[in-house]
Coordinates of C-alpha atoms in Angstrom, one line a residue:
M1 CA 3.1 9.0 -10.7
S2 CA 4.4 12.4 -11.3
A3 CA 7.7 13.3 -13.1
T4 CA 9.3 14.8 -9.9
T5 CA 8.8 11.5 -8.0
P6 CA 10.3 8.7 -10.4
I7 CA 10.6 5.1 -9.6
A8 CA 14.6 4.7 -10.4
T9 CA 17.9 3.6 -9.2
T10 CA 19.9 6.8 -8.7
N11 CA 23.6 5.7 -7.2
P12 CA 23.7 8.1 -4.1
A13 CA 27.6 8.1 -4.4
T14 CA 27.4 9.3 -7.4
G15 CA 24.1 11.3 -8.0
E16 CA 24.1 9.3 -11.3
T17 CA 20.4 7.7 -12.2
I18 CA 21.2 4.1 -13.3
R19 CA 18.0 2.8 -14.8
T20 CA 14.1 4.5 -14.5
F21 CA 11.1 2.3 -14.6
E22 CA 7.2 3.4 -15.3
P23 CA 4.9 2.8 -12.5
Y24 CA 2.5 0.3 -13.0
D25 CA -1.3 1.8 -14.2
D26 CA -4.6 1.1 -12.8
A27 CA -5.1 -1.9 -14.9
E28 CA -1.9 -3.6 -14.1
I29 CA -2.3 -3.0 -10.5
D30 CA -5.8 -4.7 -10.8
R31 CA -4.3 -7.5 -12.4
R32 CA -2.0 -8.2 -9.5
L33 CA -4.5 -7.8 -6.8
A34 CA -6.8 -10.4 -8.7
R35 CA -3.7 -12.8 -9.1
A36 CA -3.3 -12.3 -5.4
A37 CA -6.8 -13.3 -4.6
S38 CA -6.5 -16.1 -6.5
A39 CA -3.2 -17.6 -5.3
F40 CA -4.6 -17.1 -1.7
A41 CA -7.3 -19.5 -2.4
G42 CA -4.7 -21.9 -3.1
W43 CA -1.7 -21.1 -0.9
R44 CA -4.0 -21.0 2.3
R45 CA -4.7 -25.0 2.0
A46 CA -0.9 -26.1 0.7
P47 CA 0.2 -28.4 3.2
L48 CA 2.6 -26.6 5.7
A49 CA 5.2 -28.7 4.7
V50 CA 4.9 -27.3 1.5
R51 CA 5.0 -23.7 2.6
T52 CA 8.0 -24.1 4.8
A53 CA 10.1 -26.0 2.2
A54 CA 9.4 -22.5 0.0
V55 CA 10.8 -20.6 2.7
R56 CA 13.5 -22.6 3.1
R57 CA 14.5 -22.7 -0.6
L58 CA 14.4 -18.8 -0.2
G59 CA 16.8 -18.7 2.6
D60 CA 19.1 -20.9 0.5
L61 CA 18.8 -18.6 -2.3
L62 CA 19.3 -15.4 -0.6
D63 CA 22.6 -17.1 0.8
A64 CA 23.9 -18.5 -2.3
E65 CA 23.4 -15.2 -3.7
K66 CA 24.3 -12.5 -1.0
E67 CA 27.3 -11.3 -2.9
R68 CA 24.8 -10.0 -6.1
L69 CA 22.2 -8.7 -3.9
G70 CA 24.4 -7.1 -1.6
A71 CA 25.9 -5.1 -4.7
L72 CA 22.4 -4.4 -5.7
M73 CA 21.7 -2.5 -2.3
T74 CA 24.9 -1.2 -2.2
L75 CA 24.2 0.4 -5.9
E76 CA 20.7 1.8 -5.1
M77 CA 21.0 3.1 -1.7
G78 CA 24.5 3.3 -0.7
K79 CA 24.9 0.9 2.1
P80 CA 28.4 -0.2 2.5
I81 CA 29.2 -3.5 0.6
V82 CA 30.0 -5.3 3.7
A83 CA 26.9 -4.7 5.3
A84 CA 25.1 -5.2 2.4
I85 CA 26.2 -8.6 2.1
E86 CA 25.8 -9.2 5.7
E87 CA 21.9 -8.1 5.3
A88 CA 21.4 -10.5 2.6
A89 CA 22.7 -13.5 4.9
K90 CA 20.5 -12.4 7.7
C91 CA 17.4 -12.6 5.7
A92 CA 18.7 -16.5 5.2
T93 CA 18.3 -17.1 8.9
A94 CA 14.8 -15.6 9.1
C95 CA 13.9 -17.6 6.2
R96 CA 15.3 -20.6 8.1
Y97 CA 13.9 -19.6 11.6
Y98 CA 10.2 -20.2 10.4
A99 CA 11.5 -23.4 8.1
D100 CA 12.6 -24.9 11.3
N101 CA 9.9 -23.7 13.9
A102 CA 6.5 -22.9 11.6
D103 CA 5.3 -26.5 12.3
R104 CA 5.8 -25.9 16.4
L105 CA 4.4 -22.6 16.4
L106 CA 1.6 -23.5 13.9
A107 CA 0.4 -26.5 15.6
P108 CA -3.0 -26.2 17.1
R109 CA -3.3 -25.7 21.2
R110 CA -5.5 -28.0 23.0
I111 CA -7.1 -26.8 25.8
G112 CA -9.1 -29.2 28.1
E113 CA -10.7 -32.4 27.9
G114 CA -13.6 -34.3 27.2
D115 CA -17.0 -32.8 26.4
G116 CA -16.3 -28.7 25.8
A117 CA -12.6 -29.0 24.8
G118 CA -11.1 -27.2 22.5
E119 CA -8.2 -26.2 20.5
V120 CA -7.0 -22.7 19.2
V121 CA -5.6 -22.3 15.4
H122 CA -4.0 -19.8 13.3
Q123 CA -5.2 -19.2 10.4
P124 CA -4.3 -16.7 7.2
L125 CA -6.2 -13.5 6.7
G126 CA -5.4 -13.4 2.9
P127 CA -3.6 -10.8 0.8
V128 CA -1.3 -8.2 2.9
L129 CA 0.2 -5.2 1.6
A130 CA 3.7 -4.6 2.9
V131 CA 5.0 -1.1 2.2
M132 CA 8.7 -1.1 2.9
P133 CA 11.4 1.4 3.3
W134 CA 15.0 2.0 1.7
N135 CA 17.4 1.4 4.3
F136 CA 17.3 -2.0 4.6
P137 CA 15.5 -3.2 1.2
F138 CA 15.7 -6.9 1.8
W139 CA 15.7 -7.4 5.7
Q140 CA 12.5 -5.2 6.2
V141 CA 10.9 -7.1 3.5
V142 CA 11.9 -10.4 4.5
R143 CA 11.1 -10.4 7.9
F144 CA 7.5 -9.7 6.7
L145 CA 7.2 -12.2 4.1
A146 CA 8.8 -15.1 5.7
P147 CA 6.4 -15.4 8.7
A148 CA 3.3 -14.4 6.7
L149 CA 3.8 -16.4 3.6
T150 CA 4.6 -19.5 6.0
A151 CA 1.5 -18.6 8.1
G152 CA -0.1 -19.0 4.6
N153 CA -1.2 -15.5 3.5
V154 CA 0.0 -14.0 -0.1
G155 CA 2.0 -10.6 0.3
L156 CA 2.2 -7.6 -2.3
L157 CA 5.0 -5.1 -1.8
K158 CA 4.9 -1.8 -2.5
H159 CA 8.6 -0.7 -1.9
S160 CA 10.6 2.6 -1.7
S161 CA 10.6 4.2 -4.9
N162 CA 14.6 4.3 -4.7
V163 CA 15.1 0.9 -4.7
P164 CA 13.0 -0.9 -7.6
Q165 CA 15.6 -3.4 -8.6
C166 CA 15.6 -4.8 -5.1
A167 CA 12.1 -5.1 -5.0
L168 CA 12.1 -7.0 -8.1
A169 CA 14.9 -8.9 -7.1
I170 CA 12.6 -10.0 -4.2
E171 CA 9.7 -10.8 -6.5
D172 CA 12.3 -12.9 -8.8
L173 CA 13.8 -14.9 -6.1
C174 CA 10.3 -16.0 -4.6
A175 CA 9.5 -17.3 -7.6
R176 CA 12.6 -19.2 -8.1
A177 CA 12.2 -20.5 -4.3
G178 CA 9.0 -22.1 -5.7
Y179 CA 6.2 -19.8 -4.5
P180 CA 3.2 -20.2 -6.7
D181 CA 2.3 -17.6 -9.2
G182 CA 1.0 -14.4 -7.2
V183 CA 1.8 -15.5 -3.7
F184 CA 4.3 -12.8 -3.7
Q185 CA 4.4 -9.7 -5.9
T186 CA 6.0 -6.5 -6.6
L187 CA 3.9 -3.4 -7.2
L188 CA 5.9 -0.6 -9.0
V189 CA 3.7 2.3 -7.7
G190 CA 4.2 5.5 -5.9
S191 CA 2.9 6.6 -2.6
A192 CA 0.0 8.0 -4.0
A193 CA -1.7 4.6 -4.9
V194 CA -1.1 3.2 -1.7
A195 CA -4.5 4.3 -0.4
R196 CA -6.7 3.2 -3.5
I197 CA -4.7 -0.6 -2.9
L198 CA -5.8 0.0 0.8
D199 CA -9.4 0.4 -0.2
D200 CA -9.9 -2.2 -2.3
D201 CA -11.9 -5.6 -0.8
R202 CA -8.7 -8.0 -1.9
I203 CA -6.3 -6.4 0.4
V204 CA -7.2 -7.6 4.1
A205 CA -4.5 -5.9 6.0
A206 CA -1.4 -3.7 5.8
T207 CA 2.2 -3.4 7.3
L208 CA 4.6 -0.4 7.4
T209 CA 7.9 0.2 8.3
G210 CA 8.8 4.1 7.8
S211 CA 8.3 7.2 9.0
E212 CA 5.8 8.8 11.3
G213 CA 4.0 10.4 8.7
A214 CA 3.8 7.3 6.4
G215 CA 2.6 5.4 9.6
R216 CA -0.3 7.9 10.1
S217 CA -1.4 7.6 6.4
I218 CA -1.4 4.2 6.3
A219 CA -3.2 3.7 9.5
A220 CA -5.8 6.1 8.7
A221 CA -6.1 4.6 5.1
A222 CA -6.6 1.1 7.1
G223 CA -8.8 2.5 9.9
R224 CA -11.6 3.4 7.2
N225 CA -11.8 0.1 6.1
L226 CA -11.1 -1.7 9.3
K227 CA -8.2 -3.7 8.2
K228 CA -5.6 -5.0 10.4
T229 CA -2.0 -2.9 10.6
V230 CA 1.7 -3.2 11.6
L231 CA 3.6 -0.2 12.2
E232 CA 7.2 0.1 12.9
L233 CA 8.0 3.7 12.5
G234 CA 10.8 5.9 13.6
G235 CA 13.1 5.7 16.7
S236 CA 15.3 8.1 18.7
D237 CA 17.2 5.3 20.7
P238 CA 18.9 6.2 23.9
F239 CA 22.1 4.5 24.7
V240 CA 22.9 5.0 28.4
V241 CA 26.4 4.6 29.4
M242 CA 26.7 4.6 33.4
P243 CA 30.1 4.6 35.3
S244 CA 30.5 1.1 36.2
A245 CA 30.4 0.3 32.3
D246 CA 33.2 -1.2 30.5
M247 CA 34.7 2.2 28.8
V248 CA 36.5 0.9 25.8
K249 CA 33.8 -1.3 24.5
A250 CA 31.0 0.6 25.1
V251 CA 32.6 3.6 23.3
K252 CA 33.4 1.0 20.1
T253 CA 30.0 -0.1 20.4
A254 CA 28.7 3.5 20.7
V255 CA 30.5 4.4 16.9
T256 CA 28.9 1.5 15.4
A257 CA 25.4 1.9 17.0
R258 CA 25.5 5.5 15.9
T259 CA 26.9 4.7 12.0
I260 CA 25.4 1.6 11.3
N261 CA 23.9 1.9 7.8
N262 CA 25.4 5.3 7.6
G263 CA 23.2 6.1 10.2
Q264 CA 20.0 5.4 8.4
S265 CA 18.6 3.0 10.8
C266 CA 15.8 3.2 13.0
I267 CA 17.0 1.3 15.7
A268 CA 20.5 3.2 15.7
A269 CA 21.6 4.3 18.8
K270 CA 21.0 8.3 18.7
R271 CA 21.0 9.8 21.9
F272 CA 24.0 8.8 24.0
I273 CA 23.2 9.5 27.8
V274 CA 26.2 9.2 30.0
H275 CA 26.5 9.6 33.7
E276 CA 28.2 13.0 34.1
R277 CA 31.2 11.4 36.1
I278 CA 32.8 9.8 33.0
A279 CA 31.2 12.2 30.2
G280 CA 34.2 13.9 29.7
E281 CA 36.1 10.6 29.0
F282 CA 33.6 8.9 27.0
T283 CA 32.7 12.2 25.0
T284 CA 36.5 12.6 24.2
R285 CA 36.7 8.8 23.0
F286 CA 33.6 8.8 21.1
V287 CA 34.5 12.0 19.2
E288 CA 37.9 10.5 18.3
G289 CA 36.2 7.1 17.0
M290 CA 33.8 8.9 15.0
K291 CA 36.2 11.3 13.3
A292 CA 38.3 8.1 12.4
L293 CA 36.0 6.4 10.5
R294 CA 37.0 5.7 6.5
V295 CA 34.8 7.8 4.5
G296 CA 34.3 6.6 0.8
D297 CA 32.8 4.7 -1.6
P298 CA 30.4 2.2 -0.5
A299 CA 31.3 -0.8 -2.9
D300 CA 34.8 -0.3 -1.4
P301 CA 35.0 -3.2 1.8
E302 CA 37.4 -1.0 3.4
T303 CA 34.5 2.1 3.8
Q304 CA 33.0 2.2 7.2
L305 CA 30.8 5.6 6.5
G306 CA 29.3 6.0 2.9
P307 CA 26.9 8.3 1.5
L308 CA 23.0 9.0 2.7
A309 CA 20.4 7.5 0.2
T310 CA 19.5 11.0 -1.2
A311 CA 20.3 14.4 -1.3
T312 CA 17.2 15.4 0.3
L313 CA 18.4 13.4 3.4
V314 CA 21.7 15.4 3.7
D315 CA 19.6 18.5 3.1
E316 CA 17.1 17.2 6.4
L317 CA 20.0 16.2 8.7
H318 CA 22.0 19.4 7.8
R319 CA 18.7 21.8 8.8
Q320 CA 18.5 19.7 11.9
V321 CA 22.4 20.2 12.9
T322 CA 22.4 24.0 12.1
E323 CA 19.2 24.7 14.0
S324 CA 20.6 23.0 16.9
V325 CA 23.4 24.7 17.1
A326 CA 22.1 28.1 16.7
L327 CA 20.1 27.5 19.4
G328 CA 22.8 26.4 22.1
A329 CA 24.0 23.0 21.3
K330 CA 27.5 22.2 21.3
L331 CA 29.1 20.8 17.9
L332 CA 32.2 19.0 18.6
L333 CA 32.7 17.3 15.1
G334 CA 31.6 17.3 11.6
G335 CA 28.1 19.6 11.2
K336 CA 28.6 19.9 7.7
R337 CA 27.9 18.0 4.2
L338 CA 31.4 16.6 2.8
D339 CA 32.9 18.2 -0.5
R340 CA 32.6 15.5 -2.8
K341 CA 30.3 14.2 -5.4
G342 CA 27.2 11.9 -4.0
A343 CA 25.0 12.3 -0.9
F344 CA 27.9 12.4 1.9
Y345 CA 27.6 14.1 5.2
A346 CA 30.2 14.4 7.9
A347 CA 30.4 12.1 10.9
T348 CA 28.9 14.6 13.5
V349 CA 28.6 14.8 17.2
I350 CA 26.5 17.4 19.1
A351 CA 26.7 18.2 23.1
D352 CA 23.8 19.2 25.5
P353 CA 21.0 20.3 22.9
P354 CA 18.9 22.9 24.4
E355 CA 15.3 21.7 25.0
G356 CA 12.9 22.0 22.0
S357 CA 16.0 21.7 19.3
P358 CA 15.8 19.2 16.9
A359 CA 18.5 17.3 18.1
A360 CA 16.9 16.9 21.5
S361 CA 13.7 16.1 19.8
E362 CA 13.6 14.6 16.7
E363 CA 15.1 11.8 15.1
L364 CA 18.3 12.5 13.3
F365 CA 18.6 9.9 10.3
G366 CA 22.1 9.9 9.4
P367 CA 25.7 10.2 11.0
A368 CA 24.8 12.7 13.7
A369 CA 25.0 11.7 17.6
V370 CA 23.8 13.6 20.2
I371 CA 25.1 13.6 24.0
F372 CA 23.3 14.1 27.0
R373 CA 24.9 14.3 30.8
A374 CA 22.9 12.6 33.4
R375 CA 23.3 12.9 37.1
D376 CA 22.3 9.3 38.5
I377 CA 20.3 6.5 37.2
D378 CA 17.2 8.3 37.7
D379 CA 18.2 11.2 35.6
A380 CA 19.3 8.9 32.6
I381 CA 16.3 7.2 32.7
R382 CA 14.2 10.4 32.7
I383 CA 16.3 11.5 29.5
A384 CA 15.9 8.2 27.7
N385 CA 12.2 8.5 28.3
D386 CA 12.0 12.0 27.4
S387 CA 10.9 11.3 23.7
P388 CA 8.2 10.5 21.4
F389 CA 9.7 7.7 20.1
G390 CA 10.2 3.9 21.9
L391 CA 11.7 1.2 19.6
G392 CA 15.1 0.5 20.7
A393 CA 17.3 1.4 24.1
A394 CA 20.5 0.3 25.1
A395 CA 21.9 0.5 28.5
W396 CA 25.7 0.0 30.2
T397 CA 26.6 -0.9 33.4
A398 CA 28.0 -3.5 35.5
D399 CA 25.9 -3.0 38.4
A400 CA 23.0 -5.5 38.2
A401 CA 20.5 -3.6 40.2
E402 CA 21.0 -1.0 37.6
A403 CA 20.5 -3.3 34.8
R404 CA 17.2 -4.5 36.0
R405 CA 15.9 -1.1 36.3
F406 CA 17.2 -0.5 32.8
G407 CA 15.7 -3.4 31.4
L408 CA 12.2 -2.6 33.1
E409 CA 12.1 0.9 33.2
L410 CA 13.2 2.2 30.0
E411 CA 10.4 2.8 27.6
A412 CA 11.2 0.7 24.7
G413 CA 9.8 -2.4 22.3
T414 CA 13.8 -3.9 22.8
V415 CA 16.3 -3.2 25.7
F416 CA 19.8 -4.3 25.1
I417 CA 22.4 -4.5 28.5
N418 CA 25.8 -3.9 27.5
G419 CA 25.0 -4.8 23.9
M420 CA 23.8 -3.0 20.3
V421 CA 20.6 -3.1 19.7
A422 CA 19.5 -5.3 16.7
S423 CA 17.0 -7.3 15.3
D424 CA 16.7 -11.1 15.7
P425 CA 14.2 -13.9 14.2
R426 CA 13.9 -15.1 17.5
F427 CA 12.6 -12.3 19.3
P428 CA 9.7 -10.0 18.7
F429 CA 10.5 -6.9 17.5
G430 CA 8.4 -3.7 17.3
G431 CA 8.0 -0.4 19.1
I432 CA 5.8 1.8 21.6
K433 CA 4.6 5.3 21.4
R434 CA 5.1 7.1 18.2
S435 CA 7.2 4.4 17.1
G436 CA 4.6 2.1 16.2
Y437 CA 2.4 -0.9 17.2
G438 CA 2.4 -4.4 16.9
R439 CA 5.6 -6.9 15.9
E440 CA 7.4 -8.8 13.9
L441 CA 9.5 -11.9 13.9
A442 CA 9.4 -14.3 16.2
S443 CA 6.1 -16.3 17.0
E444 CA 4.6 -13.0 17.7
G445 CA 5.6 -11.8 13.7
L446 CA 3.7 -15.2 13.0
Y447 CA 0.5 -14.7 14.5
E448 CA 0.2 -11.2 13.3
F449 CA -1.7 -11.6 10.2
T450 CA -3.8 -15.0 11.3
N451 CA -7.1 -15.3 12.5
T452 CA -6.4 -16.8 16.3
K453 CA -9.7 -19.0 16.2
T454 CA -11.2 -21.0 18.8
I455 CA -12.8 -24.3 18.3
R456 CA -14.9 -26.1 20.8
A457 CA -16.7 -29.4 20.6
G458 CA -19.5 -31.1 22.5
G459 CA -22.0 -33.8 21.9
G460 CA -19.2 -36.3 22.3
I461 CA -17.5 -35.0 19.3
T462 CA -13.5 -35.4 19.4
L463 CA -11.4 -32.7 17.9
S464 CA -8.9 -34.1 15.1
E465 CA -5.4 -35.1 16.3

């Protein structure tokens, strides 16, 4: 681990480094891999009732300690405190979903009767490496952890290096929830160690939520070893507004959808595609809503827009905005760093970005919105799908025929009609195109790291009930 990329807690609201950690050396990594392999041998055979009891206790702990855990998220990556507490509570709902439904979802599926009948079972694969980002430091981990461990796998977490205390807190929560030693461990390592870990035969699969570049790296390393991967990568989600939409509700939701998590969410609405008939009114209302956001200390419950997670993210967002404006995009609001301590960037609105500009073709990770005008529904769908990403999408209309077209024709893993894109334990979540592959949550997330095995019996043998 180089001196330029420390594993450290640095408060993005002040720039102050709170705590640093020494990355694990090769010997410690090997000890943890050995512990994971040993734990899997027992955990895979643990009765499902034992595994669901553990995930239920984990959910109870997340609920009981959500204020403390929320404060930790806010300290390490700047999430507004109210949203941080809500994140911990949401993690509890995912744990309870699998505690309540795993028995049904993992039950053998019987096919046929008599000689040659069979059943399909889902069996765990083994130790899974999870490479997770800083923007939802608990939720991203739990939505992997809860289904994977309930299915009988064990997990090793390589968390983003700017949220080490969140990573260690999750390991501690799992231990207190009753997961046996080695079933879930945190690896305090830098990104350079990931390829070596993936090369180790004790790791059987990997999951990553992160950038397109990180996804390519993980997929390449896993591919060399023929190991299963699930990737949830970037997004440039469209938010389409048609003339029949409820304008007041659409604008209010649009402001929230763009600035959730200080604008640092893969499924935040980023491209606002508005029918030309209402584009003027929408734009005026939207700019007013963005301008009215309360910017401040993320630890203050009244704050609506806090800092970006790092100064580097501010630099990158400012580059994208200034380059887009230089190429001809209209700057309607913001477009600058805020003159205050910390990694703050002004709420920003850009309109009519030219083709090829960063605002038209790249993901803007921060509180910067881009507005496009569409002639009609065909043009709106064309603009929405004119992106290398395909994670989430939203469309606002009161016309049922339009709603059905948007639902079926928008190229995304998730489409919301008259609502804000959000993940939910009951529904599969993931993307297409450069937004990745595989699914998290729901039954699909439970099965991703299992062997879907067919067992057939003849010769008078009856499969066990």
